mmCIF file of C-alpha atoms in Angstrom:
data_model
loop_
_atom_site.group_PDB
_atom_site.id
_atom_site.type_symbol
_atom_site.label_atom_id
_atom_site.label_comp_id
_atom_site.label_asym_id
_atom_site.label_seq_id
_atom_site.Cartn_x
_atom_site.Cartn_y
_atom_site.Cartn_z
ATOM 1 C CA UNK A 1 0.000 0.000 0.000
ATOM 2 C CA UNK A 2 2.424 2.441 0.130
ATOM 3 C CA UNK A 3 4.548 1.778 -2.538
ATOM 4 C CA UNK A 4 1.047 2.088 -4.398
ATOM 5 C CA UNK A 5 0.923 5.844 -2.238
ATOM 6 C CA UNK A 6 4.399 6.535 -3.293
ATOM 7 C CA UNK A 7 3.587 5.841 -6.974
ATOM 8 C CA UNK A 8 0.606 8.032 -6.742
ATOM 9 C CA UNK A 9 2.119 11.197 -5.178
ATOM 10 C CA UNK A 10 5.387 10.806 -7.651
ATOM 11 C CA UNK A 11 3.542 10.285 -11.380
ATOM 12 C CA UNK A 12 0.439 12.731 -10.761
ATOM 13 C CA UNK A 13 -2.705 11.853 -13.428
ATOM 14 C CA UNK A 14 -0.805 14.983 -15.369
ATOM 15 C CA UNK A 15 1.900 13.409 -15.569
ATOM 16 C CA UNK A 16 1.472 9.755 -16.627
ATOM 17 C CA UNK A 17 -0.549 11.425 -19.429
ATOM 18 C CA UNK A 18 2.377 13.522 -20.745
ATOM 19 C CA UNK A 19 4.213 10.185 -20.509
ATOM 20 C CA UNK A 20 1.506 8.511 -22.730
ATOM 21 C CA UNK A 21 1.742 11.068 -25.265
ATOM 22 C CA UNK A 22 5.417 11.011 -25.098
ATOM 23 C CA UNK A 23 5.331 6.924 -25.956
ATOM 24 C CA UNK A 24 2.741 7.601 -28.694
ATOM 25 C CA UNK A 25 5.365 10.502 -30.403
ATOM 26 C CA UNK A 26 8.148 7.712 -29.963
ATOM 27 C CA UNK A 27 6.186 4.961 -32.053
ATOM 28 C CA UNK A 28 4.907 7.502 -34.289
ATOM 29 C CA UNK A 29 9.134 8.895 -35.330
ATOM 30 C CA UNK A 30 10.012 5.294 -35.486
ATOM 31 C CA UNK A 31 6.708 4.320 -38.143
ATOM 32 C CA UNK A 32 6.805 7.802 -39.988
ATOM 33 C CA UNK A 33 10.401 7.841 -40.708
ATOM 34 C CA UNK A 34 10.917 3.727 -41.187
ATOM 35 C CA UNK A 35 7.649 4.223 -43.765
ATOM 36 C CA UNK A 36 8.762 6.481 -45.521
ATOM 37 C CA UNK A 37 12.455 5.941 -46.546
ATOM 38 C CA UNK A 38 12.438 1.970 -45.460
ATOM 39 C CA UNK A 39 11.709 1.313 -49.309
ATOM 40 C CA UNK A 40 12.242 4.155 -51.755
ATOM 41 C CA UNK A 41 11.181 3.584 -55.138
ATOM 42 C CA UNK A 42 10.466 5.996 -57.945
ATOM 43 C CA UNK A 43 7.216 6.245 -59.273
ATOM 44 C CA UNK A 44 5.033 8.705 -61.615
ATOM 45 C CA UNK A 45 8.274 10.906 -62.191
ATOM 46 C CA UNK A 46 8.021 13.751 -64.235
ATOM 47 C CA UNK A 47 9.912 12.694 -67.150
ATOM 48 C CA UNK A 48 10.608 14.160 -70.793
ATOM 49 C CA UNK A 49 10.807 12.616 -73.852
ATOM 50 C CA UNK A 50 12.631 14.159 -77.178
ATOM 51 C CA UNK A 51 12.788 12.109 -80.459
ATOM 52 C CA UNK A 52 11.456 12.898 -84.098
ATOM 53 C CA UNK A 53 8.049 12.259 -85.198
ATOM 54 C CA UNK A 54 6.392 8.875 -84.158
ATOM 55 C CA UNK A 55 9.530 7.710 -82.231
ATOM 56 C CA UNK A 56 8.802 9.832 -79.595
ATOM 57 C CA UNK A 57 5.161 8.588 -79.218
ATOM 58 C CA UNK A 58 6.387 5.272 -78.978
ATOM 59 C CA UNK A 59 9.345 6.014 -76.506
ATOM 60 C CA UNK A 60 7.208 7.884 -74.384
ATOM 61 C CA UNK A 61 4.851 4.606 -74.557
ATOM 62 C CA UNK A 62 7.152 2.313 -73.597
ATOM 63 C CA UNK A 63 8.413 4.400 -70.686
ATOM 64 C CA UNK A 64 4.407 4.753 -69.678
ATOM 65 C CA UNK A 65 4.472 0.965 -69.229
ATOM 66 C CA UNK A 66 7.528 0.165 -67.431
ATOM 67 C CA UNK A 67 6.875 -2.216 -64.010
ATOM 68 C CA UNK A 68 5.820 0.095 -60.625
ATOM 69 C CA UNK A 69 5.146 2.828 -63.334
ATOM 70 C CA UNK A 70 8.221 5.120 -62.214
ATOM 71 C CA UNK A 71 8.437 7.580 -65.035
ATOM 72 C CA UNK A 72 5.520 9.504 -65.959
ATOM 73 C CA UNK A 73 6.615 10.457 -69.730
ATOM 74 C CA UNK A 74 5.921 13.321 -71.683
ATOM 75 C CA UNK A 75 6.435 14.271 -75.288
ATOM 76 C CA UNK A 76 8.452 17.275 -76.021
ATOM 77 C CA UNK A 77 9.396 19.130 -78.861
ATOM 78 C CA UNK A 78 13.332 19.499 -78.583
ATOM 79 C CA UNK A 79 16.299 19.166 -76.374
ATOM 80 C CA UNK A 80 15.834 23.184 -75.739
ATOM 81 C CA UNK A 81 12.139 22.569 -74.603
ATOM 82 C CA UNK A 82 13.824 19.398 -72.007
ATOM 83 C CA UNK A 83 16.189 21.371 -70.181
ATOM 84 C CA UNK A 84 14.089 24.674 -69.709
ATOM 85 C CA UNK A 85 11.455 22.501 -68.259
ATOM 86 C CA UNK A 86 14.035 20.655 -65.879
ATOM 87 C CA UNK A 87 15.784 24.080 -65.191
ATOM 88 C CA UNK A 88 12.279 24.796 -64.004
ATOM 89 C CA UNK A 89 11.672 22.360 -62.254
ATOM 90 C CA UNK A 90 8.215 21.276 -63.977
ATOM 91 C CA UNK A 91 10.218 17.586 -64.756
ATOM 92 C CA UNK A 92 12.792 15.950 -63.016
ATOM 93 C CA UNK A 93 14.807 14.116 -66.248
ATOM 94 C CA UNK A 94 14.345 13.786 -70.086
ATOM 95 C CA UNK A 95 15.810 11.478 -72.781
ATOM 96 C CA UNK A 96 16.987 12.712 -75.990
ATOM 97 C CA UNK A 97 16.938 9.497 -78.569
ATOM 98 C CA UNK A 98 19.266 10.722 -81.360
ATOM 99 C CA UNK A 99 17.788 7.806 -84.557
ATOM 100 C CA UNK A 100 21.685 8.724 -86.346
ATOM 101 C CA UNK A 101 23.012 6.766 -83.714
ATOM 102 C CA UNK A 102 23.046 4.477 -80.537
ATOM 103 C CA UNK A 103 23.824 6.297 -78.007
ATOM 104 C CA UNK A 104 21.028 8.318 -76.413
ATOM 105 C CA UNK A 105 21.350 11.894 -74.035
ATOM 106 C CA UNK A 106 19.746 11.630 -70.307
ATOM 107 C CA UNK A 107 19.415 15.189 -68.644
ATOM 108 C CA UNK A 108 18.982 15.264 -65.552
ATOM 109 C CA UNK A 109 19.259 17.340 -62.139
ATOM 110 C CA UNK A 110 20.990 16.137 -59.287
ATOM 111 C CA UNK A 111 20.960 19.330 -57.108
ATOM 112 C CA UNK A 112 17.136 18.064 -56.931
ATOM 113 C CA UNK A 113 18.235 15.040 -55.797
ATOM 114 C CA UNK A 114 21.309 13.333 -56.505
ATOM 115 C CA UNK A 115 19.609 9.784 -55.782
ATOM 116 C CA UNK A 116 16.263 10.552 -58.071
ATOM 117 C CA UNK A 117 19.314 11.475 -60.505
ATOM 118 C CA UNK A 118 21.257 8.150 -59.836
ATOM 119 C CA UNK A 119 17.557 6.425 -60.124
ATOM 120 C CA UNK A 120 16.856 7.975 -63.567
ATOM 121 C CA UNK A 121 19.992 6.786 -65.262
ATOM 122 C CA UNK A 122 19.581 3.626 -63.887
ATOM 123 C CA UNK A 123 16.117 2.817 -65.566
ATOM 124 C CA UNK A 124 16.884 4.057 -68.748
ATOM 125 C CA UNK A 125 19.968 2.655 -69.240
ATOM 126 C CA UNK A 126 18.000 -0.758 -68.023
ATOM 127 C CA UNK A 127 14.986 0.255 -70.971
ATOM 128 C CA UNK A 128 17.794 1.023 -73.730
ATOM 129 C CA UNK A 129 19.990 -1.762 -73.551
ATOM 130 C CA UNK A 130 17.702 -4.733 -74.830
ATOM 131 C CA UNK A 131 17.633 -2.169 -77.732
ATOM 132 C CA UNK A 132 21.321 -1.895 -78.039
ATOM 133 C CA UNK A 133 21.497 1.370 -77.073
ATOM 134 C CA UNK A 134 23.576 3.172 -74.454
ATOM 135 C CA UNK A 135 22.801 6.514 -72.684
ATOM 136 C CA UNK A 136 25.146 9.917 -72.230
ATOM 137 C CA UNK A 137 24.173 11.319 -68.991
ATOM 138 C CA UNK A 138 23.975 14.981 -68.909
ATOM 139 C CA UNK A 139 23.608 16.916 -65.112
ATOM 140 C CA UNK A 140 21.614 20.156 -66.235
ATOM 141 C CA UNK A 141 21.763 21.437 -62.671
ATOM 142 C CA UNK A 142 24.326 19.321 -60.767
ATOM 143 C CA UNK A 143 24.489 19.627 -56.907
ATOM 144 C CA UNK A 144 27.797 21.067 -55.581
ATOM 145 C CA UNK A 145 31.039 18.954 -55.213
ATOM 146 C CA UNK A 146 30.803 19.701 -51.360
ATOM 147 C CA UNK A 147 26.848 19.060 -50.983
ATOM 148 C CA UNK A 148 26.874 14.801 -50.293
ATOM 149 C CA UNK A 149 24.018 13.529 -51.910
ATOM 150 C CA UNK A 150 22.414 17.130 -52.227
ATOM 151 C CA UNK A 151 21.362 17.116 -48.499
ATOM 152 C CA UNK A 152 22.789 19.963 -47.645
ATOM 153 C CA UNK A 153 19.507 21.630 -48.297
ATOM 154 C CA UNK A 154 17.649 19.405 -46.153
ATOM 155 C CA UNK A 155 19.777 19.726 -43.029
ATOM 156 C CA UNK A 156 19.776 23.232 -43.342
ATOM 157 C CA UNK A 157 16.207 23.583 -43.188
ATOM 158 C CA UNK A 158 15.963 20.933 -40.983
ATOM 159 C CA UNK A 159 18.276 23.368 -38.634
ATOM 160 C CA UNK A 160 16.053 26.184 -38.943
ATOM 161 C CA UNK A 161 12.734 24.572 -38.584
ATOM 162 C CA UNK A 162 14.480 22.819 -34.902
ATOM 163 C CA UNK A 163 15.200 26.425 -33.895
ATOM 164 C CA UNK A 164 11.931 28.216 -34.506
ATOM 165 C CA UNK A 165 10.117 25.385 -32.241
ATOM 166 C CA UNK A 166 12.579 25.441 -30.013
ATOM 167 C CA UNK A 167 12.558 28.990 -29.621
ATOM 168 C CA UNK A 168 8.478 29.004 -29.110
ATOM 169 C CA UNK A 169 9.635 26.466 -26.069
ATOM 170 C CA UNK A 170 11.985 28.002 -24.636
ATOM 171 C CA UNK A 171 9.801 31.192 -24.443
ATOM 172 C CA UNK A 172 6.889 28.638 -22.812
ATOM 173 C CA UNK A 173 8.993 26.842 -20.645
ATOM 174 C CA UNK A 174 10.260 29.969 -19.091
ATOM 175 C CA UNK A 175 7.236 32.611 -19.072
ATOM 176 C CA UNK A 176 3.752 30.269 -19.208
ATOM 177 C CA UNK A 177 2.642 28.628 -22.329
ATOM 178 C CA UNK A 178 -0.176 30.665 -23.053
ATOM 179 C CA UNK A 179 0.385 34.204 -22.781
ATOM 180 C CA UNK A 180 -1.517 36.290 -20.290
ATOM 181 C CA UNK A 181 -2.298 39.263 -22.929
ATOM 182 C CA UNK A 182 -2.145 39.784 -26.653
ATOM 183 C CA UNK A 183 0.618 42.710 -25.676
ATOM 184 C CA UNK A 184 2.875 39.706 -24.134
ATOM 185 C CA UNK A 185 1.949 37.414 -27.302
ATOM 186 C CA UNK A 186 3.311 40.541 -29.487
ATOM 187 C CA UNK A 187 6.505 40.276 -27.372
ATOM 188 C CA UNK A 188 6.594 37.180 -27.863
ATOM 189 C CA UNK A 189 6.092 37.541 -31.719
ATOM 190 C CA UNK A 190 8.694 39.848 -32.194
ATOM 191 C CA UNK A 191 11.529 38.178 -30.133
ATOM 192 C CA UNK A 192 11.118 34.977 -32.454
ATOM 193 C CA UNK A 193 10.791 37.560 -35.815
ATOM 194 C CA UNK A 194 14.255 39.052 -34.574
ATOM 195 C CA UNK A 195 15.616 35.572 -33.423
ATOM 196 C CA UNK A 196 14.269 33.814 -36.990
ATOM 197 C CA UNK A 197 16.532 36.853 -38.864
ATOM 198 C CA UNK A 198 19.451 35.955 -36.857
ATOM 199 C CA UNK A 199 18.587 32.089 -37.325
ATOM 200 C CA UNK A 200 18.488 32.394 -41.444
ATOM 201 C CA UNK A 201 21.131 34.605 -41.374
ATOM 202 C CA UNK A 202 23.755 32.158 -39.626
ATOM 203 C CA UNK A 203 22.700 29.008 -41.937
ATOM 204 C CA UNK A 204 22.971 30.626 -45.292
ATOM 205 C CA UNK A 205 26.235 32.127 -43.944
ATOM 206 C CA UNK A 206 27.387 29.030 -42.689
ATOM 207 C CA UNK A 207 26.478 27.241 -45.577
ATOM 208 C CA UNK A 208 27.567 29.326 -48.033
ATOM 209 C CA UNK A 209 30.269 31.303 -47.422
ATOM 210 C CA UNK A 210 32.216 29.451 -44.661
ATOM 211 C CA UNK A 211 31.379 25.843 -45.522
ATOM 212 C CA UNK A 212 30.623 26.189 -49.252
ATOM 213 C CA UNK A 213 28.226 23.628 -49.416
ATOM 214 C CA UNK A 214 25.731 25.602 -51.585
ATOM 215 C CA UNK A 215 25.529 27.878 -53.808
ATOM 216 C CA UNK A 216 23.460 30.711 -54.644
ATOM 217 C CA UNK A 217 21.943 33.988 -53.169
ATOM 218 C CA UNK A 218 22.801 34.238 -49.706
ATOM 219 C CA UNK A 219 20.546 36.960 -49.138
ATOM 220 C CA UNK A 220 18.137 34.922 -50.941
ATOM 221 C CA UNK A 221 19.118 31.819 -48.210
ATOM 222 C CA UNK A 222 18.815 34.418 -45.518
ATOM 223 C CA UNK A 223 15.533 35.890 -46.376
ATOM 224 C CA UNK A 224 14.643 31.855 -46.673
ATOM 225 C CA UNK A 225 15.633 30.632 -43.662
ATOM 226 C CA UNK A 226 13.858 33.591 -41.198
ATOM 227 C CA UNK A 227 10.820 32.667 -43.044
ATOM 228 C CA UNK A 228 10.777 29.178 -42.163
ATOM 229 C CA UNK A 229 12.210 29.792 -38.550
ATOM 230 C CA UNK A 230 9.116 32.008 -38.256
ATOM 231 C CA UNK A 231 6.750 30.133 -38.999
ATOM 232 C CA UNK A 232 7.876 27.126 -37.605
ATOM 233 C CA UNK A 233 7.910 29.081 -34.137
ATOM 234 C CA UNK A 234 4.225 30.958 -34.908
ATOM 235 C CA UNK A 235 2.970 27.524 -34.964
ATOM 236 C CA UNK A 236 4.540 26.001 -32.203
ATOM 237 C CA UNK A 237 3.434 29.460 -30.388
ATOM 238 C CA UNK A 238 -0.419 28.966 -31.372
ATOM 239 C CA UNK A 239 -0.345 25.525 -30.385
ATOM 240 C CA UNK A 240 1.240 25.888 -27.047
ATOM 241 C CA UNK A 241 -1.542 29.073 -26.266
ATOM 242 C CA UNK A 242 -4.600 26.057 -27.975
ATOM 243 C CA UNK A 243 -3.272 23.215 -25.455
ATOM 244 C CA UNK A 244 -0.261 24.386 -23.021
ATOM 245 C CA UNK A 245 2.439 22.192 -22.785
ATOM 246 C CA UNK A 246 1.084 20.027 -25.007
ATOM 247 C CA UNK A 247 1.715 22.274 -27.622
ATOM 248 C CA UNK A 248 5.477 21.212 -27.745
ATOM 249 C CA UNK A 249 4.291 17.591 -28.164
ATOM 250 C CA UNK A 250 2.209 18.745 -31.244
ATOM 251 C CA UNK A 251 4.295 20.609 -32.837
ATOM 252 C CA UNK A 252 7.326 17.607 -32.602
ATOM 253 C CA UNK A 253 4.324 15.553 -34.486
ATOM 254 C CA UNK A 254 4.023 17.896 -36.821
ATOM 255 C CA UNK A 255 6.928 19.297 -37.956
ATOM 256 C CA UNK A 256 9.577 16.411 -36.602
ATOM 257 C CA UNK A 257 7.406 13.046 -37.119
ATOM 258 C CA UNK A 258 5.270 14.469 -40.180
ATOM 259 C CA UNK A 259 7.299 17.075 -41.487
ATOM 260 C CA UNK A 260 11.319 15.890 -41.789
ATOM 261 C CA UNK A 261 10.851 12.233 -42.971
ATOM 262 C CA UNK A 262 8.094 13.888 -45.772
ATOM 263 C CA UNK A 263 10.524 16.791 -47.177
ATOM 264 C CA UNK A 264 12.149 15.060 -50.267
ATOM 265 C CA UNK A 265 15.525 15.085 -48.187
ATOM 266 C CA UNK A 266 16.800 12.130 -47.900
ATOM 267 C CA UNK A 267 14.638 10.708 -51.393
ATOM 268 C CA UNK A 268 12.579 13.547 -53.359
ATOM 269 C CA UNK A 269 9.187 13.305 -53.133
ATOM 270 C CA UNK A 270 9.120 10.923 -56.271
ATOM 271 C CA UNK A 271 10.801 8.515 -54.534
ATOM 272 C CA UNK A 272 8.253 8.623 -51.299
ATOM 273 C CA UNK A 273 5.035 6.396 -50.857
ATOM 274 C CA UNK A 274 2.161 8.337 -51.633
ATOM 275 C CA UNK A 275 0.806 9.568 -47.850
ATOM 276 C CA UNK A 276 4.449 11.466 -47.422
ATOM 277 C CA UNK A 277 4.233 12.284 -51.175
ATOM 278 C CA UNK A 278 1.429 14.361 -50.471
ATOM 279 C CA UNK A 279 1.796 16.120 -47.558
ATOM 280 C CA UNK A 280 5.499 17.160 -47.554
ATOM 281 C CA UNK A 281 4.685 20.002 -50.046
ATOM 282 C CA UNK A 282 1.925 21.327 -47.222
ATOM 283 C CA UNK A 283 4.688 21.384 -44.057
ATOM 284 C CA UNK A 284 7.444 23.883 -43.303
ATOM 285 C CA UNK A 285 10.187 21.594 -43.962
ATOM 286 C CA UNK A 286 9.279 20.310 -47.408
ATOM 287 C CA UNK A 287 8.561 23.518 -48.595
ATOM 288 C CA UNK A 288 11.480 25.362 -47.112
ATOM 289 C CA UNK A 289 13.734 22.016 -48.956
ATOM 290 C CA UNK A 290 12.063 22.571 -52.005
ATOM 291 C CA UNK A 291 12.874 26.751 -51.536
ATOM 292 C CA UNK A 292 16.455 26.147 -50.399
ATOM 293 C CA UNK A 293 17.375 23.883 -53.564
ATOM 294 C CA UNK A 294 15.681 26.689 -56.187
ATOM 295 C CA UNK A 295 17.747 29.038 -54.748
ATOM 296 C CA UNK A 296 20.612 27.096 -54.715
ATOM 297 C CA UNK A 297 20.512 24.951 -58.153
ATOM 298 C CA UNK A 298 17.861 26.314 -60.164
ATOM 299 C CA UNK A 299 18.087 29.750 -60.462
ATOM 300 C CA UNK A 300 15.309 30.744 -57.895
ATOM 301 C CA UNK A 301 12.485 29.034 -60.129
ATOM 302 C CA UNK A 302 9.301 27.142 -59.003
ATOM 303 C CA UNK A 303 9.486 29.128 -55.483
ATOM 304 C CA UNK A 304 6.366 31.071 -55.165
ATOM 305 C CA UNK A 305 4.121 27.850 -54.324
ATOM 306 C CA UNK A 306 6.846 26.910 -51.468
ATOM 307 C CA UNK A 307 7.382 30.444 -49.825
ATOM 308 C CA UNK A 308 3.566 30.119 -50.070
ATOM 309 C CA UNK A 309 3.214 27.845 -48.232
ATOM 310 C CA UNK A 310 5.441 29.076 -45.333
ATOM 311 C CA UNK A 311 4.009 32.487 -45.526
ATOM 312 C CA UNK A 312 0.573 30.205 -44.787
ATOM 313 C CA UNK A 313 2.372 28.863 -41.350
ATOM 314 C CA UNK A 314 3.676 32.394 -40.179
ATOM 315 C CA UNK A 315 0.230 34.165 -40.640
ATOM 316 C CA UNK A 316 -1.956 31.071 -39.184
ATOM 317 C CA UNK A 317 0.753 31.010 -36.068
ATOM 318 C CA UNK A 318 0.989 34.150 -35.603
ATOM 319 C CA UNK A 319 -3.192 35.161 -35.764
ATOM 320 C CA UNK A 320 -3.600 32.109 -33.523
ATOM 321 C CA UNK A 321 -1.287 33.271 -30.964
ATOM 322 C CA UNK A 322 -2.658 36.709 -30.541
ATOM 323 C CA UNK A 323 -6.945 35.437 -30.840
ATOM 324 C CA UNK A 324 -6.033 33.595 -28.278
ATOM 325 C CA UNK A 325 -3.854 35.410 -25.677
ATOM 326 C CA UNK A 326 -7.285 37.843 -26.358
ATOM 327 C CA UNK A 327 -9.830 34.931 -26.000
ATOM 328 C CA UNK A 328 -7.778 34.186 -22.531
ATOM 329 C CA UNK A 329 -7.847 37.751 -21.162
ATOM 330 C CA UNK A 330 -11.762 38.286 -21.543
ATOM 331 C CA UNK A 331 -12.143 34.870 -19.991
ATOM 332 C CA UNK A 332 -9.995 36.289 -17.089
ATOM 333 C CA UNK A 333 -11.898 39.487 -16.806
ATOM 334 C CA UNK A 334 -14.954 37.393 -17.138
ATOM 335 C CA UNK A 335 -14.111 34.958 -14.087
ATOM 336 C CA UNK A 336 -12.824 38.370 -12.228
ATOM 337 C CA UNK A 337 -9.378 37.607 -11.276
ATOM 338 C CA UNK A 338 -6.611 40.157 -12.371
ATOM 339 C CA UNK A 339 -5.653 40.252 -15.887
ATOM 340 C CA UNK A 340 -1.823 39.463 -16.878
ATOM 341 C CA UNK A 341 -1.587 37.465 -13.395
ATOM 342 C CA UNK A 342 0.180 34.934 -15.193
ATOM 343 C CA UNK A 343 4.238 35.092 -14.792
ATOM 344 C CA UNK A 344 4.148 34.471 -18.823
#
């Protein structure tokens, strides 16, 4: 009987609940990340095909019906058209079948993705050579000698997106998870806007200039990286003032559990099964990967959908955060105790 007291008075009902939740986020990491990048495979890639009148038709056909369906083929009208569209990042690869000869032109990317790349030149070379036919690989944007793999992108994003909920912590842990008034949620606001500048700033630096693992704007990295620190933080703000401490929990699920395994890091979204597919465009870190490698490889294009998307995040965290420090200072007036009691 009293080791059953003993238990009681050291794991209060709060607490074996925040343990719960804690197992739950544990099982959750280990089933979101092993699902996602236990088995990569591509499938429905954006693929070009260039060849002269009916040949292309019939490439493009034969890609269509490849095993797993990996490429998704499309007919274009010249080598030109291929790499503008790659450049752009509206297709990941295209073959160029030259009929003088046997020996075929892959384009391809790898600052999207050096293993998509890798991928690419495996299954065509696999489709041309019961044809006799070899394949020239061509790297239209090709990731930096110093960025492994092209995951420098990822881990950079993946540094600013642990900051900006870390930050939001560190500012619940030490003043009260929910702010008292929407003047201390402001406060709040604008110590993680100037610690998100501060944040980008050091990664593209550090990336860039002192490390040289990629290149491209760093002013564009910069401007990048406070974005996603922001918003990352907003929402880790709005959730901790919707459910306390719980918050921190919730915002682990989503950006840690959901968010890192689903941002084309590791294998580009083509290479993901189709739940991670689809939401890694939605969450902070696949849309600040997606940003990060524009900048970097492709000349800044195809970034207005991604900084979108973060600009999304910041506004919802940040409008959240202030309704409802104001939601909980009318319900303090209301019960009559003395507004901003709260330490936070």
């Amino acid at each position: 009987m009293k080791l059953a007291a003993e238990v009681r008075n050291a794991v209060s009902p709060r607490a074996a609940l925040l343990v719960v939740g804690v197992l739950a986020l544990q099982l959750l990491f280990i089933a979101s990340y092993v699902g996602a990048l236990h088995d990569p495979k591509p499938r429905d890639v954006p693929f070009g095909v260039v060849a002269p009148g009916a040949a292309a038709d019939r490439a493009a056909g034969r890609l269509a019906e490849l095993p797993g369906d990996p490429l998704d083929p499309r007919v274009l009208a010249d080598p030109e058209e291929a790499r503008r569209q790659i450049v752009d990042r509206e297709i990941d690869g295209a073959l160029i079948i030259d009929p003088r000869g046997t020996t075929d032109t892959l384009l391809v990317a790898s600052g999207g993705g050096t293993v998509l790349a890798n991928a690419l030149n495996t299954i065509t070379t696999e489709v041309e050579k019961p044809q006799r036919r070899t394949v020239r690989t061509v790297d239209v944007a090709p990731a930096s000698a110093r960025d492994f793999d092209g995951l420098s992108a990822f881990y950079l994003v993946v540094g600013w997106c642990v900051g900006g909920y870390l930050l939001a912590s560190i500012l619940a842990i030490s003043a009260g998870s929910r702010p008292a008034n929407p003047q201390r949620a402001v406060i709040r606001l604008v110590v993680l806007a100037l610690s998100a500048l501060l944040g980008g700033l050091g990664g593209a630096v550090i990336v860039g200039p002192v490390l040289g693992a990629l290149p491209g704007s760093v002013a564009a990295l910069w401007g990048l990286g406070a974005l996603v620190v922001f918003s990352v933080g907003a929402v880790t703000l709005a959730l901790q003032a919707l459910t306390g401490i719980v918050g921190i929990g919730l915002a682990v699920l989503l950006i840690v559990i959901a968010g890192n395994p689903s941002a084309g890091g590791a294998f580009p979204a083509p290479m993901l099964p189709d739940f991670w597919r689809a939401i890694g465009p939605a969450l902070p870190p696949g849309a600040g990967t997606w940003a990060a490698r524009s900048i970097a490889y492709f000349k800044g294009n195809a970034l207005s959908g991604a900084m979108q998307v973060l600009a999304v995040w910041a506004v919802l965290g940040a409008v959240l955060t202030l309704v409802m420090s104001a939601v909980r200072r009318r319900g303090d007036r209301e019960d009559g105790g003395p507004v901003g009691a709260d330490p936070s």
